[in-house]
PDB file of C-alpha atoms in Angstrom:
ATOM      1  CA  MET A 240      83.311 138.566 121.445  1.00  0.00           C
ATOM      2  CA  SER A 241      82.430 139.204 117.793  1.00  0.00           C
ATOM      3  CA  ILE A 242      84.786 137.686 115.258  1.00  0.00           C
ATOM      4  CA  ASP A 243      87.105 140.072 113.424  1.00  0.00           C
ATOM      5  CA  LEU A 244      87.203 138.223 110.112  1.00  0.00           C
ATOM      6  CA  ALA A 245      89.156 140.971 108.367  1.00  0.00           C
ATOM      7  CA  GLY A 246      91.770 140.930 111.109  1.00  0.00           C
ATOM      8  CA  ILE A 247      92.008 137.146 111.016  1.00  0.00           C
ATOM      9  CA  ASN A 248      92.461 137.203 107.243  1.00  0.00           C
ATOM     10  CA  THR A 249      95.209 139.796 107.610  1.00  0.00           C
ATOM     11  CA  PHE A 250      96.932 137.813 110.367  1.00  0.00           C
ATOM     12  CA  LEU A 251      96.904 134.620 108.277  1.00  0.00           C
ATOM     13  CA  ALA A 252      98.337 136.498 105.291  1.00  0.00           C
ATOM     14  CA  VAL A 253     101.172 137.910 107.401  1.00  0.00           C
ATOM     15  CA  ALA A 254     101.891 134.519 108.976  1.00  0.00           C
ATOM     16  CA  GLU A 255     102.074 132.810 105.589  1.00  0.00           C
ATOM     17  CA  ALA A 256     103.825 135.601 103.657  1.00  0.00           C
ATOM     18  CA  GLY A 257     106.453 136.285 106.331  1.00  0.00           C
ATOM     19  CA  SER A 258     106.181 140.082 106.294  1.00  0.00           C
ATOM     20  CA  LEU A 259     103.635 142.873 106.329  1.00  0.00           C
ATOM     21  CA  THR A 260     104.792 144.102 102.930  1.00  0.00           C
ATOM     22  CA  ALA A 261     104.378 140.684 101.299  1.00  0.00           C
ATOM     23  CA  ALA A 262     101.010 140.259 103.000  1.00  0.00           C
ATOM     24  CA  ALA A 263      99.914 143.640 101.634  1.00  0.00           C
ATOM     25  CA  ARG A 264     100.795 142.517  98.098  1.00  0.00           C
ATOM     26  CA  ARG A 265      98.883 139.268  98.587  1.00  0.00           C
ATOM     27  CA  LEU A 266      95.812 141.085  99.884  1.00  0.00           C
ATOM     28  CA  GLY A 267      96.025 143.937  97.380  1.00  0.00           C
ATOM     29  CA  VAL A 268      96.125 146.672 100.045  1.00  0.00           C
ATOM     30  CA  SER A 269      98.740 149.047 101.432  1.00  0.00           C
ATOM     31  CA  ARG A 270     101.239 148.082 104.108  1.00  0.00           C
ATOM     32  CA  PRO A 271      99.771 150.620 106.583  1.00  0.00           C
ATOM     33  CA  ALA A 272      96.351 149.053 106.071  1.00  0.00           C
ATOM     34  CA  VAL A 273      97.800 145.645 106.961  1.00  0.00           C
ATOM     35  CA  SER A 274      99.513 147.098 110.019  1.00  0.00           C
ATOM     36  CA  GLN A 275      96.336 148.806 111.228  1.00  0.00           C
ATOM     37  CA  SER A 276      94.163 145.717 110.730  1.00  0.00           C
ATOM     38  CA  LEU A 277      96.685 143.542 112.557  1.00  0.00           C
ATOM     39  CA  ARG A 278      96.959 146.068 115.399  1.00  0.00           C
ATOM     40  CA  ARG A 279      93.184 146.139 115.873  1.00  0.00           C
ATOM     41  CA  LEU A 280      93.112 142.332 116.152  1.00  0.00           C
ATOM     42  CA  GLU A 281      95.949 142.332 118.692  1.00  0.00           C
ATOM     43  CA  ASP A 282      94.250 145.063 120.725  1.00  0.00           C
ATOM     44  CA  ARG A 283      91.024 143.028 120.814  1.00  0.00           C
ATOM     45  CA  LEU A 284      92.898 139.935 121.966  1.00  0.00           C
ATOM     46  CA  GLY A 285      95.246 141.805 124.299  1.00  0.00           C
ATOM     47  CA  VAL A 286      98.315 139.964 122.988  1.00  0.00           C
ATOM     48  CA  THR A 287     101.038 140.568 120.414  1.00  0.00           C
ATOM     49  CA  LEU A 288     100.785 138.133 117.530  1.00  0.00           C
ATOM     50  CA  VAL A 289     103.509 139.375 115.158  1.00  0.00           C
ATOM     51  CA  GLN A 290     106.942 140.743 116.016  1.00  0.00           C
ATOM     52  CA  ARG A 291     107.500 143.503 113.447  1.00  0.00           C
ATOM     53  CA  THR A 292     110.807 144.497 111.941  1.00  0.00           C
ATOM     54  CA  THR A 293     111.514 146.612 108.885  1.00  0.00           C
ATOM     55  CA  ARG A 294     111.849 143.519 106.687  1.00  0.00           C
ATOM     56  CA  SER A 295     109.862 140.735 108.288  1.00  0.00           C
ATOM     57  CA  GLY A 296     106.991 139.878 110.541  1.00  0.00           C
ATOM     58  CA  SER A 297     107.763 136.815 112.631  1.00  0.00           C
ATOM     59  CA  LEU A 298     105.111 135.179 114.789  1.00  0.00           C
ATOM     60  CA  THR A 299     105.332 135.414 118.543  1.00  0.00           C
ATOM     61  CA  GLU A 300     104.670 132.283 120.585  1.00  0.00           C
ATOM     62  CA  ALA A 301     101.031 133.348 120.965  1.00  0.00           C
ATOM     63  CA  GLY A 302     100.846 134.098 117.240  1.00  0.00           C
ATOM     64  CA  ALA A 303     102.253 130.700 116.289  1.00  0.00           C
ATOM     65  CA  GLU A 304      99.772 128.947 118.569  1.00  0.00           C
ATOM     66  CA  LEU A 305      96.866 130.926 117.123  1.00  0.00           C
ATOM     67  CA  TYR A 306      97.966 130.213 113.559  1.00  0.00           C
ATOM     68  CA  ALA A 307      98.258 126.473 114.269  1.00  0.00           C
ATOM     69  CA  ARG A 308      94.649 126.447 115.419  1.00  0.00           C
ATOM     70  CA  LEU A 309      93.219 128.823 112.849  1.00  0.00           C
ATOM     71  CA  ALA A 310      94.776 127.422 109.665  1.00  0.00           C
ATOM     72  CA  PRO A 311      92.934 124.035 109.671  1.00  0.00           C
ATOM     73  CA  ALA A 312      89.659 125.745 110.601  1.00  0.00           C
ATOM     74  CA  ILE A 313      89.989 128.220 107.751  1.00  0.00           C
ATOM     75  CA  ALA A 314      90.777 125.349 105.386  1.00  0.00           C
ATOM     76  CA  ASP A 315      87.522 123.677 106.469  1.00  0.00           C
ATOM     77  CA  VAL A 316      85.645 126.916 105.833  1.00  0.00           C
ATOM     78  CA  ALA A 317      87.178 127.146 102.357  1.00  0.00           C
ATOM     79  CA  LEU A 318      86.090 123.578 101.576  1.00  0.00           C
ATOM     80  CA  ALA A 319      82.567 124.315 102.814  1.00  0.00           C
ATOM     81  CA  LEU A 320      82.408 127.362 100.553  1.00  0.00           C
ATOM     82  CA  ASP A 321      83.670 125.290  97.629  1.00  0.00           C
ATOM     83  CA  ASP A 322      80.976 122.686  98.311  1.00  0.00           C
ATOM     84  CA  ALA A 323      78.328 125.402  98.380  1.00  0.00           C
ATOM     85  CA  ARG A 324      79.630 126.815  95.114  1.00  0.00           C
ATOM     86  CA  ASP A 325      79.752 123.397  93.447  1.00  0.00           C
ATOM     87  CA  SER A 326      76.197 122.621  94.558  1.00  0.00           C
ATOM     88  CA  LEU A 327      75.023 125.442  92.346  1.00  0.00           C
ATOM     89  CA  LYS A 328      76.728 123.967  89.286  1.00  0.00           C
ATOM     90  CA  ARG A 329      74.781 121.748  86.934  1.00  0.00           C
ATOM     91  CA  PRO A 330      76.420 118.302  87.208  1.00  0.00           C
ATOM     92  CA  SER A 331      78.106 117.418  83.934  1.00  0.00           C
ATOM     93  CA  GLY A 332      80.976 115.494  82.389  1.00  0.00           C
ATOM     94  CA  LEU A 333      82.049 111.868  82.052  1.00  0.00           C
ATOM     95  CA  LEU A 334      81.342 109.550  84.999  1.00  0.00           C
ATOM     96  CA  ARG A 335      83.394 106.336  84.841  1.00  0.00           C
ATOM     97  CA  LEU A 336      82.073 103.341  86.784  1.00  0.00           C
ATOM     98  CA  ALA A 337      83.466  99.817  87.329  1.00  0.00           C
ATOM     99  CA  VAL A 338      80.578  97.439  88.031  1.00  0.00           C
ATOM    100  CA  SER A 339      80.579  93.783  88.990  1.00  0.00           C
ATOM    101  CA  SER A 340      78.997  91.528  86.371  1.00  0.00           C
ATOM    102  CA  ILE A 341      76.573  90.222  88.986  1.00  0.00           C
ATOM    103  CA  GLY A 342      75.378  93.675  90.050  1.00  0.00           C
ATOM    104  CA  GLU A 343      72.003  92.950  88.481  1.00  0.00           C
ATOM    105  CA  ARG A 344      70.061  95.610  90.353  1.00  0.00           C
ATOM    106  CA  PHE A 345      72.427  98.331  89.174  1.00  0.00           C
ATOM    107  CA  LEU A 346      72.875  96.969  85.654  1.00  0.00           C
ATOM    108  CA  SER A 347      69.235  96.121  84.999  1.00  0.00           C
ATOM    109  CA  GLY A 348      68.612  99.492  83.372  1.00  0.00           C
ATOM    110  CA  PRO A 349      66.013 101.543  85.271  1.00  0.00           C
ATOM    111  CA  LEU A 350      68.420 103.129  87.758  1.00  0.00           C
ATOM    112  CA  LEU A 351      70.835 104.334  85.071  1.00  0.00           C
ATOM    113  CA  ALA A 352      68.047 105.336  82.712  1.00  0.00           C
ATOM    114  CA  GLY A 353      66.444 107.459  85.424  1.00  0.00           C
ATOM    115  CA  PHE A 354      69.776 109.040  86.241  1.00  0.00           C
ATOM    116  CA  VAL A 355      70.621 110.163  82.703  1.00  0.00           C
ATOM    117  CA  GLU A 356      67.076 111.456  82.322  1.00  0.00           C
ATOM    118  CA  ALA A 357      67.552 113.615  85.424  1.00  0.00           C
ATOM    119  CA  TYR A 358      71.096 114.713  84.484  1.00  0.00           C
ATOM    120  CA  PRO A 359      71.339 114.905  80.683  1.00  0.00           C
ATOM    121  CA  GLU A 360      74.712 116.674  80.817  1.00  0.00           C
ATOM    122  CA  ILE A 361      76.403 113.652  82.440  1.00  0.00           C
ATOM    123  CA  GLN A 362      77.779 110.840  80.263  1.00  0.00           C
ATOM    124  CA  ILE A 363      78.265 107.446  81.923  1.00  0.00           C
ATOM    125  CA  ASP A 364      80.975 104.970  80.943  1.00  0.00           C
ATOM    126  CA  VAL A 365      80.337 101.599  82.614  1.00  0.00           C
ATOM    127  CA  THR A 366      83.011  98.890  82.586  1.00  0.00           C
ATOM    128  CA  VAL A 367      81.540  95.552  83.651  1.00  0.00           C
ATOM    129  CA  THR A 368      84.354  93.629  85.301  1.00  0.00           C
ATOM    130  CA  ASP A 369      84.958  91.160  88.098  1.00  0.00           C
ATOM    131  CA  GLU A 370      88.629  92.039  88.377  1.00  0.00           C
ATOM    132  CA  GLU A 371      89.583  93.507  91.754  1.00  0.00           C
ATOM    133  CA  PHE A 372      91.704  96.639  91.401  1.00  0.00           C
ATOM    134  CA  ASP A 373      92.224 100.160  92.712  1.00  0.00           C
ATOM    135  CA  ILE A 374      89.500 102.201  91.005  1.00  0.00           C
ATOM    136  CA  VAL A 375      91.366 105.457  91.709  1.00  0.00           C
ATOM    137  CA  ALA A 376      94.578 104.250  90.083  1.00  0.00           C
ATOM    138  CA  ARG A 377      92.602 103.063  87.044  1.00  0.00           C
ATOM    139  CA  GLY A 378      90.802 106.385  86.632  1.00  0.00           C
ATOM    140  CA  PHE A 379      87.289 105.388  87.737  1.00  0.00           C
ATOM    141  CA  ASP A 380      85.052 107.720  89.722  1.00  0.00           C
ATOM    142  CA  ALA A 381      83.243 104.912  91.556  1.00  0.00           C
ATOM    143  CA  GLY A 382      82.433 101.216  91.471  1.00  0.00           C
ATOM    144  CA  VAL A 383      79.663  98.758  92.375  1.00  0.00           C
ATOM    145  CA  ARG A 384      80.550  95.542  94.193  1.00  0.00           C
ATOM    146  CA  LEU A 385      79.451  93.256  96.991  1.00  0.00           C
ATOM    147  CA  GLY A 386      80.054  94.841 100.372  1.00  0.00           C
ATOM    148  CA  GLU A 387      82.139  91.938 101.650  1.00  0.00           C
ATOM    149  CA  VAL A 388      84.955  92.643  99.168  1.00  0.00           C
ATOM    150  CA  LEU A 389      85.189  96.424  99.599  1.00  0.00           C
ATOM    151  CA  GLU A 390      88.207  98.080 101.173  1.00  0.00           C
ATOM    152  CA  GLN A 391      87.480  99.710 104.521  1.00  0.00           C
ATOM    153  CA  ASP A 392      88.706 103.142 103.467  1.00  0.00           C
ATOM    154  CA  MET A 393      85.941 103.474 100.880  1.00  0.00           C
ATOM    155  CA  ILE A 394      82.620 105.234 101.310  1.00  0.00           C
ATOM    156  CA  ALA A 395      79.859 102.751 100.455  1.00  0.00           C
ATOM    157  CA  ILE A 396      76.214 103.457  99.577  1.00  0.00           C
ATOM    158  CA  PRO A 397      73.850 100.443  99.323  1.00  0.00           C
ATOM    159  CA  VAL A 398      72.264  99.881  95.925  1.00  0.00           C
ATOM    160  CA  SER A 399      70.507  96.628  96.857  1.00  0.00           C
ATOM    161  CA  GLY A 400      69.224  94.750  99.848  1.00  0.00           C
ATOM    162  CA  ASP A 401      70.888  91.695 101.349  1.00  0.00           C
ATOM    163  CA  GLN A 402      71.892  88.981  98.896  1.00  0.00           C
ATOM    164  CA  ARG A 403      72.634  85.294  99.118  1.00  0.00           C
ATOM    165  CA  HIS A 404      74.354  82.678  97.007  1.00  0.00           C
ATOM    166  CA  VAL A 405      72.333  79.712  95.802  1.00  0.00           C
ATOM    167  CA  VAL A 406      72.950  76.481  93.948  1.00  0.00           C
ATOM    168  CA  VAL A 407      70.583  76.080  91.011  1.00  0.00           C
ATOM    169  CA  ALA A 408      69.833  73.499  88.347  1.00  0.00           C
ATOM    170  CA  ALA A 409      67.239  72.826  85.667  1.00  0.00           C
ATOM    171  CA  PRO A 410      64.487  70.361  86.682  1.00  0.00           C
ATOM    172  CA  ALA A 411      65.561  68.097  83.806  1.00  0.00           C
ATOM    173  CA  TYR A 412      69.081  67.777  85.254  1.00  0.00           C
ATOM    174  CA  LEU A 413      67.728  66.915  88.718  1.00  0.00           C
ATOM    175  CA  GLU A 414      65.408  64.294  87.234  1.00  0.00           C
ATOM    176  CA  ARG A 415      68.345  62.595  85.504  1.00  0.00           C
ATOM    177  CA  HIS A 416      71.003  62.894  88.217  1.00  0.00           C
ATOM    178  CA  GLY A 417      69.138  63.356  91.480  1.00  0.00           C
ATOM    179  CA  ARG A 418      69.098  66.219  93.967  1.00  0.00           C
ATOM    180  CA  PRO A 419      72.070  66.780  96.305  1.00  0.00           C
ATOM    181  CA  VAL A 420      70.981  67.335  99.903  1.00  0.00           C
ATOM    182  CA  HIS A 421      74.293  68.533 101.377  1.00  0.00           C
ATOM    183  CA  PRO A 422      77.194  70.533  99.851  1.00  0.00           C
ATOM    184  CA  ARG A 423      79.464  67.503 100.235  1.00  0.00           C
ATOM    185  CA  ASP A 424      77.288  65.752  97.642  1.00  0.00           C
ATOM    186  CA  LEU A 425      78.495  68.202  94.977  1.00  0.00           C
ATOM    187  CA  VAL A 426      81.522  66.020  94.207  1.00  0.00           C
ATOM    188  CA  ASP A 427      79.119  63.518  92.606  1.00  0.00           C
ATOM    189  CA  HIS A 428      77.528  66.075  90.285  1.00  0.00           C
ATOM    190  CA  ARG A 429      78.370  68.007  87.144  1.00  0.00           C
ATOM    191  CA  CYS A 430      79.151  71.559  88.186  1.00  0.00           C
ATOM    192  CA  ILE A 431      79.393  74.741  86.144  1.00  0.00           C
ATOM    193  CA  GLY A 432      82.044  76.905  87.799  1.00  0.00           C
ATOM    194  CA  TRP A 433      83.311  80.454  87.597  1.00  0.00           C
ATOM    195  CA  ARG A 434      86.811  81.910  87.643  1.00  0.00           C
ATOM    196  CA  PRO A 435      87.857  85.495  86.884  1.00  0.00           C
ATOM    197  CA  GLU A 436      90.693  84.585  84.490  1.00  0.00           C
ATOM    198  CA  PRO A 437      92.479  81.489  83.149  1.00  0.00           C
ATOM    199  CA  GLU A 438      95.368  81.596  85.632  1.00  0.00           C
ATOM    200  CA  VAL A 439      93.050  81.609  88.664  1.00  0.00           C
ATOM    201  CA  ALA A 440      91.522  78.507  90.260  1.00  0.00           C
ATOM    202  CA  PRO A 441      87.740  78.123  89.993  1.00  0.00           C
ATOM    203  CA  TYR A 442      85.765  79.926  92.674  1.00  0.00           C
ATOM    204  CA  ARG A 443      85.047  77.808  95.743  1.00  0.00           C
ATOM    205  CA  TRP A 444      81.339  77.494  96.557  1.00  0.00           C
ATOM    206  CA  GLU A 445      80.622  78.965  99.989  1.00  0.00           C
ATOM    207  CA  PHE A 446      78.091  77.672 102.508  1.00  0.00           C
ATOM    208  CA  THR A 447      77.121  77.932 106.176  1.00  0.00           C
ATOM    209  CA  GLU A 448      76.055  75.139 108.512  1.00  0.00           C
ATOM    210  CA  ASN A 449      75.131  75.603 112.179  1.00  0.00           C
ATOM    211  CA  GLY A 450      76.697  79.068 112.140  1.00  0.00           C
ATOM    212  CA  ARG A 451      79.972  77.821 110.665  1.00  0.00           C
ATOM    213  CA  ASP A 452      81.145  79.011 107.247  1.00  0.00           C
ATOM    214  CA  PHE A 453      82.846  76.543 104.938  1.00  0.00           C
ATOM    215  CA  ASP A 454      83.513  76.173 101.238  1.00  0.00           C
ATOM    216  CA  VAL A 455      83.610  73.370  98.731  1.00  0.00           C
ATOM    217  CA  ALA A 456      86.229  73.136  95.987  1.00  0.00           C
ATOM    218  CA  VAL A 457      84.041  71.676  93.266  1.00  0.00           C
ATOM    219  CA  ALA A 458      85.652  70.163  90.161  1.00  0.00           C
ATOM    220  CA  PRO A 459      83.677  71.934  87.441  1.00  0.00           C
ATOM    221  CA  THR A 460      82.844  70.099  84.249  1.00  0.00           C
ATOM    222  CA  ILE A 461      82.588  73.529  82.635  1.00  0.00           C
ATOM    223  CA  THR A 462      84.484  76.595  83.878  1.00  0.00           C
ATOM    224  CA  THR A 463      84.092  80.131  82.569  1.00  0.00           C
ATOM    225  CA  ASN A 464      84.361  83.798  83.496  1.00  0.00           C
ATOM    226  CA  ASP A 465      80.994  84.555  81.884  1.00  0.00           C
ATOM    227  CA  MET A 466      77.954  84.371  84.138  1.00  0.00           C
ATOM    228  CA  ARG A 467      75.653  84.349  81.102  1.00  0.00           C
ATOM    229  CA  LEU A 468      77.292  81.151  79.825  1.00  0.00           C
ATOM    230  CA  MET A 469      76.914  79.575  83.283  1.00  0.00           C
ATOM    231  CA  LEU A 470      73.247  80.528  83.294  1.00  0.00           C
ATOM    232  CA  ARG A 471      72.528  79.301  79.761  1.00  0.00           C
ATOM    233  CA  THR A 472      74.312  76.008  80.401  1.00  0.00           C
ATOM    234  CA  ALA A 473      72.357  75.422  83.602  1.00  0.00           C
ATOM    235  CA  LEU A 474      69.088  76.250  81.805  1.00  0.00           C
ATOM    236  CA  ALA A 475      70.013  73.647  79.167  1.00  0.00           C
ATOM    237  CA  GLY A 476      70.405  70.993  81.860  1.00  0.00           C
ATOM    238  CA  GLY A 477      74.196  70.960  81.748  1.00  0.00           C
ATOM    239  CA  GLY A 478      74.692  70.815  85.516  1.00  0.00           C
ATOM    240  CA  LEU A 479      74.541  72.662  88.805  1.00  0.00           C
ATOM    241  CA  THR A 480      75.802  76.212  89.054  1.00  0.00           C
ATOM    242  CA  PHE A 481      76.307  78.695  91.874  1.00  0.00           C
ATOM    243  CA  GLY A 482      75.858  82.450  92.107  1.00  0.00           C
ATOM    244  CA  VAL A 483      73.955  85.376  93.548  1.00  0.00           C
ATOM    245  CA  GLU A 484      70.242  84.568  93.769  1.00  0.00           C
ATOM    246  CA  GLU A 485      69.277  87.857  92.110  1.00  0.00           C
ATOM    247  CA  THR A 486      70.956  86.692  88.886  1.00  0.00           C
ATOM    248  CA  PHE A 487      68.759  83.609  88.760  1.00  0.00           C
ATOM    249  CA  ARG A 488      65.525  85.075  90.149  1.00  0.00           C
ATOM    250  CA  PRO A 489      63.547  85.377  86.868  1.00  0.00           C
ATOM    251  CA  TYR A 490      64.307  81.755  86.034  1.00  0.00           C
ATOM    252  CA  LEU A 491      63.523  80.565  89.549  1.00  0.00           C
ATOM    253  CA  GLN A 492      60.168  82.345  89.375  1.00  0.00           C
ATOM    254  CA  SER A 493      59.378  80.797  85.991  1.00  0.00           C
ATOM    255  CA  GLY A 494      60.405  77.321  87.169  1.00  0.00           C
ATOM    256  CA  GLU A 495      63.148  76.985  84.539  1.00  0.00           C
ATOM    257  CA  LEU A 496      65.658  76.668  87.399  1.00  0.00           C
ATOM    258  CA  VAL A 497      65.295  75.231  90.883  1.00  0.00           C
ATOM    259  CA  ALA A 498      67.247  76.363  93.975  1.00  0.00           C
ATOM    260  CA  ILE A 499      68.580  73.528  96.117  1.00  0.00           C
ATOM    261  CA  MET A 500      70.254  73.245  99.549  1.00  0.00           C
ATOM    262  CA  GLU A 501      68.883  76.693 100.453  1.00  0.00           C
ATOM    263  CA  GLU A 502      69.284  75.994 104.181  1.00  0.00           C
ATOM    264  CA  PHE A 503      73.051  76.235 103.668  1.00  0.00           C
ATOM    265  CA  CYS A 504      72.827  79.640 101.970  1.00  0.00           C
ATOM    266  CA  PRO A 505      72.131  82.493 104.451  1.00  0.00           C
ATOM    267  CA  PRO A 506      71.947  86.145 103.372  1.00  0.00           C
ATOM    268  CA  PHE A 507      74.884  88.556 103.419  1.00  0.00           C
ATOM    269  CA  PRO A 508      75.334  92.314 102.721  1.00  0.00           C
ATOM    270  CA  GLY A 509      74.457  93.168  99.139  1.00  0.00           C
ATOM    271  CA  PHE A 510      75.835  95.537  96.519  1.00  0.00           C
ATOM    272  CA  PHE A 511      77.240  98.978  97.211  1.00  0.00           C
ATOM    273  CA  LEU A 512      78.199 102.012  95.169  1.00  0.00           C
ATOM    274  CA  TYR A 513      81.656 102.845  96.514  1.00  0.00           C
ATOM    275  CA  PHE A 514      84.162 105.622  96.026  1.00  0.00           C
ATOM    276  CA  PRO A 515      87.198 107.100  97.829  1.00  0.00           C
ATOM    277  CA  GLN A 516      86.765 109.243 100.910  1.00  0.00           C
ATOM    278  CA  ARG A 517      86.759 112.783  99.561  1.00  0.00           C
ATOM    279  CA  ARG A 518      85.667 115.875 101.390  1.00  0.00           C
ATOM    280  CA  ASN A 519      84.646 117.571  98.167  1.00  0.00           C
ATOM    281  CA  LEU A 520      82.869 115.224  95.748  1.00  0.00           C
ATOM    282  CA  ALA A 521      82.632 116.195  92.109  1.00  0.00           C
ATOM    283  CA  PRO A 522      79.070 117.346  91.309  1.00  0.00           C
ATOM    284  CA  LYS A 523      78.600 114.475  88.813  1.00  0.00           C
ATOM    285  CA  LEU A 524      79.428 111.852  91.468  1.00  0.00           C
ATOM    286  CA  ARG A 525      77.421 113.613  94.155  1.00  0.00           C
ATOM    287  CA  ALA A 526      74.450 113.561  91.766  1.00  0.00           C
ATOM    288  CA  LEU A 527      74.772 109.777  91.336  1.00  0.00           C
ATOM    289  CA  VAL A 528      75.059 109.243  95.096  1.00  0.00           C
ATOM    290  CA  ASP A 529      71.929 111.327  95.713  1.00  0.00           C
ATOM    291  CA  HIS A 530      70.083 109.473  92.934  1.00  0.00           C
ATOM    292  CA  VAL A 531      70.975 106.071  94.390  1.00  0.00           C
ATOM    293  CA  ARG A 532      69.946 107.152  97.876  1.00  0.00           C
ATOM    294  CA  PHE A 533      66.619 108.501  96.585  1.00  0.00           C
ATOM    295  CA  LYS A 534      65.851 105.253  94.735  1.00  0.00           C
ATOM    296  CA  ARG A 535      66.659 103.262  97.868  1.00  0.00           C
ATOM    297  CA  SER A 536      64.466 105.402 100.153  1.00  0.00           C
TER     298      SER A 536
END
């Protein structure tokens, strides 16, 4: 059976408006035209959908059942049409992002530079923060964080490969104070710790041994919420520090820092671009998602 789209549209208008006259006004046609279109649909189906009176058009049981099934489907069609229409628009506007301070791959420059080159009508506002909050409530379009801290109701697109935490130190520090061989040895060393804000306890350093996860509450000699200060202090021989390996990689490659106890530091899921589940993404955000996916392919 071919689909009578005009009849379906008329039926939905009558069901929602409550009368043939009101449906005619909504559709911009005459009442007889509505009546004829509705009658043709009923004749094709062999069932009465609307009980007509002079003032109203109430749904029959069959009509109510049909409306309950048609309305969500038509809503999906409308969203699909909106998506198709939006895909033709040139992405533009302000794109607000909340990015973890250790999201080195995203913050390093090339990914964002390539994006604004491809979409010059989009302006990006990046807030670098390690505070955990509801990005929707704070007015952000998306965020970038480690996958292990994302809420399950978010859509997440990888922007890096697997990561791992490492303990690092300058060779000069290790020469003076020795090299710890197990995380429990950290209590005998100067540690440079991180905490998000003054009222929060320093971050516990996390390790794995024989498949069992555990953490160590180090007593930092220096504590800060600035990863750059942690890095500079470690480079100056001020102690051991702990963080995502990607942050330290240039200094590990140059030999300015040394990774220790690596056998206790297995990989874990890396960084993700995340945003709320929406059936109709704004073109500016869809453009960023597509750009990230292309760079990862």
